[in-house]
Amino acid sequence: MTRYVLEYHLVSYRRIWRSSVLSSFVLPLLTMLGFGVGVGAYVTGGVEGVPYLDWMVPGLIASTAVQVAMSDSAWPVFGGFEWQRYYFGQAAAPLRVTDILDGHLAFIVFRTLTSCGAFLLIATGFGALHSWWALATLPIAALVGLAVATVTFAYSATVRSDSYLAILFRLGMIPMSLFSGVFFPVESLPSLLRWIAYVLPLWHGVDLSRAATLGVAPAWPALGHLLYLTLWVVLGWLLAYRQFGRRLVV
């Protein structure tokens, strides 16, 4: 039954996919030109012996996964309960809570993979990839996207005003994107902020993606990164399932 929910979201997306072309192709291109080429010209010697553009690209791919996953898990989920209320229609179909939740999460994975795949394609054109392991950034992006999406699902299903979603982005996504090693090494941060970065999921995705695109070993063991991100997914899914059940099961 999960596939029917996924099909619903894919059919809906088919009508609006053109609006995502800008964010999927043009914005990554402008970001790499602005930061990688523009700012990178002032970073003499690169970072850790790697040209700044090549060092930054994997961080941008992981950050894109987080941004897409959180954006598609915030207002659409909130709207499913408060505006369009399509979740209630799906529950009356009847579909199980797990079907509704997993079908929508599967669509989030689809959106994450297509956006990060476009970013990876553009990065290839810039010659910023050093290894065939760069293809591994796509499953990594899916995992880190799920890690934040499940938690965002739970949060969006809890709040009753969309103003709380803006708070989530201002206090959650933006600081996480800035201080998780995307634009500069986390080792340059004060000790407290560095450990906060280690706790958040994005840094783990950044470290794994950077190791994949550069063909080097990650700073932490890859298995540890994967298990930690999986823990975020499992705990987030349980929280989301609990909140969806409270709203949908009478």
mmCIF file with all atom_site columns, N, CA and C in Angstrom, residues 141-179:
data_model
loop_
_atom_site.group_PDB
_atom_site.id
_atom_site.type_symbol
_atom_site.label_atom_id
_atom_site.label_alt_id
_atom_site.label_comp_id
_atom_site.label_asym_id
_atom_site.label_entity_id
_atom_site.label_seq_id
_atom_site.pdbx_PDB_ins_code
_atom_site.Cartn_x
_atom_site.Cartn_y
_atom_site.Cartn_z
_atom_site.occupancy
_atom_site.B_iso_or_equiv
_atom_site.pdbx_formal_charge
_atom_site.auth_seq_id
_atom_site.auth_comp_id
_atom_site.auth_asym_id
_atom_site.auth_atom_id
_atom_site.pdbx_PDB_model_num
ATOM 1   N N  . ALA A 1 141 ? 23.485 10.831 0.435  1.00 0.00 ? 141 ALA A N  1
ATOM 2   C CA . ALA A 1 141 ? 22.521 11.937 0.449  1.00 0.00 ? 141 ALA A CA 1
ATOM 3   C C  . ALA A 1 141 ? 21.140 11.447 0.843  1.00 0.00 ? 141 ALA A C  1
ATOM 4   N N  . ALA A 1 142 ? 20.751 10.271 0.333  1.00 0.00 ? 142 ALA A N  1
ATOM 5   C CA . ALA A 1 142 ? 19.445 9.714  0.696  1.00 0.00 ? 142 ALA A CA 1
ATOM 6   C C  . ALA A 1 142 ? 19.370 9.436  2.187  1.00 0.00 ? 142 ALA A C  1
ATOM 7   N N  . LEU A 1 143 ? 20.455 8.919  2.759  1.00 0.00 ? 143 LEU A N  1
ATOM 8   C CA . LEU A 1 143 ? 20.461 8.587  4.187  1.00 0.00 ? 143 LEU A CA 1
ATOM 9   C C  . LEU A 1 143 ? 20.434 9.843  5.051  1.00 0.00 ? 143 LEU A C  1
ATOM 10  N N  . VAL A 1 144 ? 21.271 10.827 4.729  1.00 0.00 ? 144 VAL A N  1
ATOM 11  C CA . VAL A 1 144 ? 21.281 12.043 5.535  1.00 0.00 ? 144 VAL A CA 1
ATOM 12  C C  . VAL A 1 144 ? 19.986 12.823 5.336  1.00 0.00 ? 144 VAL A C  1
ATOM 13  N N  . GLY A 1 145 ? 19.407 12.730 4.136  1.00 0.00 ? 145 GLY A N  1
ATOM 14  C CA . GLY A 1 145 ? 18.112 13.363 3.912  1.00 0.00 ? 145 GLY A CA 1
ATOM 15  C C  . GLY A 1 145 ? 17.025 12.736 4.769  1.00 0.00 ? 145 GLY A C  1
ATOM 16  N N  . LEU A 1 146 ? 17.019 11.408 4.839  1.00 0.00 ? 146 LEU A N  1
ATOM 17  C CA . LEU A 1 146 ? 16.048 10.720 5.691  1.00 0.00 ? 146 LEU A CA 1
ATOM 18  C C  . LEU A 1 146 ? 16.270 11.048 7.160  1.00 0.00 ? 146 LEU A C  1
ATOM 19  N N  . ALA A 1 147 ? 17.534 11.211 7.557  1.00 0.00 ? 147 ALA A N  1
ATOM 20  C CA . ALA A 1 147 ? 17.840 11.498 8.955  1.00 0.00 ? 147 ALA A CA 1
ATOM 21  C C  . ALA A 1 147 ? 17.176 12.790 9.419  1.00 0.00 ? 147 ALA A C  1
ATOM 22  N N  . VAL A 1 148 ? 17.160 13.802 8.548  1.00 0.00 ? 148 VAL A N  1
ATOM 23  C CA . VAL A 1 148 ? 16.528 15.068 8.930  1.00 0.00 ? 148 VAL A CA 1
ATOM 24  C C  . VAL A 1 148 ? 15.042 15.077 8.581  1.00 0.00 ? 148 VAL A C  1
ATOM 25  N N  . ALA A 1 149 ? 14.659 14.334 7.518  1.00 0.00 ? 149 ALA A N  1
ATOM 26  C CA . ALA A 1 149 ? 13.254 14.342 7.093  1.00 0.00 ? 149 ALA A CA 1
ATOM 27  C C  . ALA A 1 149 ? 12.350 13.712 8.139  1.00 0.00 ? 149 ALA A C  1
ATOM 28  N N  . THR A 1 150 ? 12.766 12.593 8.715  1.00 0.00 ? 150 THR A N  1
ATOM 29  C CA . THR A 1 150 ? 11.910 11.915 9.692  1.00 0.00 ? 150 THR A CA 1
ATOM 30  C C  . THR A 1 150 ? 11.656 12.793 10.909 1.00 0.00 ? 150 THR A C  1
ATOM 31  N N  . VAL A 1 151 ? 12.705 13.463 11.367 1.00 0.00 ? 151 VAL A N  1
ATOM 32  C CA . VAL A 1 151 ? 12.539 14.359 12.521 1.00 0.00 ? 151 VAL A CA 1
ATOM 33  C C  . VAL A 1 151 ? 11.654 15.545 12.140 1.00 0.00 ? 151 VAL A C  1
ATOM 34  N N  . THR A 1 152 ? 11.846 16.079 10.937 1.00 0.00 ? 152 THR A N  1
ATOM 35  C CA . THR A 1 152 ? 11.025 17.198 10.475 1.00 0.00 ? 152 THR A CA 1
ATOM 36  C C  . THR A 1 152 ? 9.574  16.781 10.312 1.00 0.00 ? 152 THR A C  1
ATOM 37  N N  . PHE A 1 153 ? 9.328  15.565 9.850  1.00 0.00 ? 153 PHE A N  1
ATOM 38  C CA . PHE A 1 153 ? 7.967  15.042 9.765  1.00 0.00 ? 153 PHE A CA 1
ATOM 39  C C  . PHE A 1 153 ? 7.304  15.086 11.133 1.00 0.00 ? 153 PHE A C  1
ATOM 40  N N  . ALA A 1 154 ? 8.014  14.590 12.151 1.00 0.00 ? 154 ALA A N  1
ATOM 41  C CA . ALA A 1 154 ? 7.453  14.570 13.502 1.00 0.00 ? 154 ALA A CA 1
ATOM 42  C C  . ALA A 1 154 ? 7.147  15.981 13.988 1.00 0.00 ? 154 ALA A C  1
ATOM 43  N N  . TYR A 1 155 ? 8.063  16.903 13.733 1.00 0.00 ? 155 TYR A N  1
ATOM 44  C CA . TYR A 1 155 ? 7.875  18.290 14.169 1.00 0.00 ? 155 TYR A CA 1
ATOM 45  C C  . TYR A 1 155 ? 6.703  18.933 13.428 1.00 0.00 ? 155 TYR A C  1
ATOM 46  N N  . SER A 1 156 ? 6.655  18.751 12.108 1.00 0.00 ? 156 SER A N  1
ATOM 47  C CA . SER A 1 156 ? 5.600  19.380 11.300 1.00 0.00 ? 156 SER A CA 1
ATOM 48  C C  . SER A 1 156 ? 4.228  18.816 11.616 1.00 0.00 ? 156 SER A C  1
ATOM 49  N N  . ALA A 1 157 ? 4.183  17.567 12.059 1.00 0.00 ? 157 ALA A N  1
ATOM 50  C CA . ALA A 1 157 ? 2.903  16.960 12.431 1.00 0.00 ? 157 ALA A CA 1
ATOM 51  C C  . ALA A 1 157 ? 2.452  17.394 13.814 1.00 0.00 ? 157 ALA A C  1
ATOM 52  N N  . THR A 1 158 ? 3.337  18.038 14.563 1.00 0.00 ? 158 THR A N  1
ATOM 53  C CA . THR A 1 158 ? 3.024  18.439 15.937 1.00 0.00 ? 158 THR A CA 1
ATOM 54  C C  . THR A 1 158 ? 2.521  19.872 16.018 1.00 0.00 ? 158 THR A C  1
ATOM 55  N N  . VAL A 1 159 ? 3.182  20.782 15.269 1.00 0.00 ? 159 VAL A N  1
ATOM 56  C CA . VAL A 1 159 ? 2.851  22.202 15.384 1.00 0.00 ? 159 VAL A CA 1
ATOM 57  C C  . VAL A 1 159 ? 1.515  22.490 14.719 1.00 0.00 ? 159 VAL A C  1
ATOM 58  N N  . ARG A 1 160 ? 0.848  23.546 15.156 1.00 0.00 ? 160 ARG A N  1
ATOM 59  C CA . ARG A 1 160 ? -0.458 23.930 14.610 1.00 0.00 ? 160 ARG A CA 1
ATOM 60  C C  . ARG A 1 160 ? -0.424 25.275 13.887 1.00 0.00 ? 160 ARG A C  1
ATOM 61  N N  . SER A 1 161 ? 0.763  25.876 13.788 1.00 0.00 ? 161 SER A N  1
ATOM 62  C CA . SER A 1 161 ? 0.909  27.133 13.052 1.00 0.00 ? 161 SER A CA 1
ATOM 63  C C  . SER A 1 161 ? 2.164  27.050 12.192 1.00 0.00 ? 161 SER A C  1
ATOM 64  N N  . ASP A 1 162 ? 2.070  27.497 10.943 1.00 0.00 ? 162 ASP A N  1
ATOM 65  C CA . ASP A 1 162 ? 3.227  27.403 10.051 1.00 0.00 ? 162 ASP A CA 1
ATOM 66  C C  . ASP A 1 162 ? 4.352  28.351 10.446 1.00 0.00 ? 162 ASP A C  1
ATOM 67  N N  . SER A 1 163 ? 4.094  29.282 11.337 1.00 0.00 ? 163 SER A N  1
ATOM 68  C CA . SER A 1 163 ? 5.163  30.175 11.792 1.00 0.00 ? 163 SER A CA 1
ATOM 69  C C  . SER A 1 163 ? 6.255  29.401 12.528 1.00 0.00 ? 163 SER A C  1
ATOM 70  N N  . TYR A 1 164 ? 5.889  28.279 13.123 1.00 0.00 ? 164 TYR A N  1
ATOM 71  C CA . TYR A 1 164 ? 6.878  27.459 13.815 1.00 0.00 ? 164 TYR A CA 1
ATOM 72  C C  . TYR A 1 164 ? 7.823  26.774 12.836 1.00 0.00 ? 164 TYR A C  1
ATOM 73  N N  . LEU A 1 165 ? 7.409  26.622 11.594 1.00 0.00 ? 165 LEU A N  1
ATOM 74  C CA . LEU A 1 165 ? 8.278  26.022 10.592 1.00 0.00 ? 165 LEU A CA 1
ATOM 75  C C  . LEU A 1 165 ? 9.420  26.963 10.235 1.00 0.00 ? 165 LEU A C  1
ATOM 76  N N  . ALA A 1 166 ? 9.123  28.262 10.175 1.00 0.00 ? 166 ALA A N  1
ATOM 77  C CA . ALA A 1 166 ? 10.178 29.239 9.904  1.00 0.00 ? 166 ALA A CA 1
ATOM 78  C C  . ALA A 1 166 ? 11.228 29.215 11.008 1.00 0.00 ? 166 ALA A C  1
ATOM 79  N N  . ILE A 1 167 ? 10.788 29.017 12.245 1.00 0.00 ? 167 ILE A N  1
ATOM 80  C CA . ILE A 1 167 ? 11.726 28.925 13.371 1.00 0.00 ? 167 ILE A CA 1
ATOM 81  C C  . ILE A 1 167 ? 12.645 27.728 13.188 1.00 0.00 ? 167 ILE A C  1
ATOM 82  N N  . LEU A 1 168 ? 12.080 26.626 12.712 1.00 0.00 ? 168 LEU A N  1
ATOM 83  C CA . LEU A 1 168 ? 12.882 25.421 12.488 1.00 0.00 ? 168 LEU A CA 1
ATOM 84  C C  . LEU A 1 168 ? 14.016 25.695 11.511 1.00 0.00 ? 168 LEU A C  1
ATOM 85  N N  . PHE A 1 169 ? 13.748 26.455 10.468 1.00 0.00 ? 169 PHE A N  1
ATOM 86  C CA . PHE A 1 169 ? 14.777 26.724 9.472  1.00 0.00 ? 169 PHE A CA 1
ATOM 87  C C  . PHE A 1 169 ? 15.793 27.739 9.979  1.00 0.00 ? 169 PHE A C  1
ATOM 88  N N  . ARG A 1 170 ? 15.319 28.728 10.709 1.00 0.00 ? 170 ARG A N  1
ATOM 89  C CA . ARG A 1 170 ? 16.252 29.754 11.208 1.00 0.00 ? 170 ARG A CA 1
ATOM 90  C C  . ARG A 1 170 ? 17.178 29.216 12.283 1.00 0.00 ? 170 ARG A C  1
ATOM 91  N N  . LEU A 1 171 ? 16.651 28.367 13.148 1.00 0.00 ? 171 LEU A N  1
ATOM 92  C CA . LEU A 1 171 ? 17.447 27.852 14.266 1.00 0.00 ? 171 LEU A CA 1
ATOM 93  C C  . LEU A 1 171 ? 18.003 26.459 14.019 1.00 0.00 ? 171 LEU A C  1
ATOM 94  N N  . GLY A 1 172 ? 17.536 25.821 12.943 1.00 0.00 ? 172 GLY A N  1
ATOM 95  C CA . GLY A 1 172 ? 17.978 24.462 12.664 1.00 0.00 ? 172 GLY A CA 1
ATOM 96  C C  . GLY A 1 172 ? 18.795 24.355 11.396 1.00 0.00 ? 172 GLY A C  1
ATOM 97  N N  . MET A 1 173 ? 18.141 24.526 10.254 1.00 0.00 ? 173 MET A N  1
ATOM 98  C CA . MET A 1 173 ? 18.814 24.256 8.990  1.00 0.00 ? 173 MET A CA 1
ATOM 99  C C  . MET A 1 173 ? 19.937 25.234 8.689  1.00 0.00 ? 173 MET A C  1
ATOM 100 N N  . ILE A 1 174 ? 19.697 26.527 8.871  1.00 0.00 ? 174 ILE A N  1
ATOM 101 C CA . ILE A 1 174 ? 20.716 27.515 8.506  1.00 0.00 ? 174 ILE A CA 1
ATOM 102 C C  . ILE A 1 174 ? 21.975 27.363 9.350  1.00 0.00 ? 174 ILE A C  1
ATOM 103 N N  . PRO A 1 175 ? 21.886 27.319 10.699 1.00 0.00 ? 175 PRO A N  1
ATOM 104 C CA . PRO A 1 175 ? 23.116 27.110 11.480 1.00 0.00 ? 175 PRO A CA 1
ATOM 105 C C  . PRO A 1 175 ? 23.792 25.780 11.159 1.00 0.00 ? 175 PRO A C  1
ATOM 106 N N  . MET A 1 176 ? 22.990 24.726 10.958 1.00 0.00 ? 176 MET A N  1
ATOM 107 C CA . MET A 1 176 ? 23.582 23.425 10.645 1.00 0.00 ? 176 MET A CA 1
ATOM 108 C C  . MET A 1 176 ? 24.336 23.481 9.322  1.00 0.00 ? 176 MET A C  1
ATOM 109 N N  . SER A 1 177 ? 23.796 24.188 8.339  1.00 0.00 ? 177 SER A N  1
ATOM 110 C CA . SER A 1 177 ? 24.466 24.292 7.042  1.00 0.00 ? 177 SER A CA 1
ATOM 111 C C  . SER A 1 177 ? 25.757 25.094 7.132  1.00 0.00 ? 177 SER A C  1
ATOM 112 N N  . LEU A 1 178 ? 25.793 26.061 8.019  1.00 0.00 ? 178 LEU A N  1
ATOM 113 C CA . LEU A 1 178 ? 26.966 26.929 8.129  1.00 0.00 ? 178 LEU A CA 1
ATOM 114 C C  . LEU A 1 178 ? 28.090 26.313 8.947  1.00 0.00 ? 178 LEU A C  1
ATOM 115 N N  . PHE A 1 179 ? 27.754 25.486 9.928  1.00 0.00 ? 179 PHE A N  1
ATOM 116 C CA . PHE A 1 179 ? 28.767 25.026 10.882 1.00 0.00 ? 179 PHE A CA 1
ATOM 117 C C  . PHE A 1 179 ? 28.941 23.508 10.898 1.00 0.00 ? 179 PHE A C  1
#
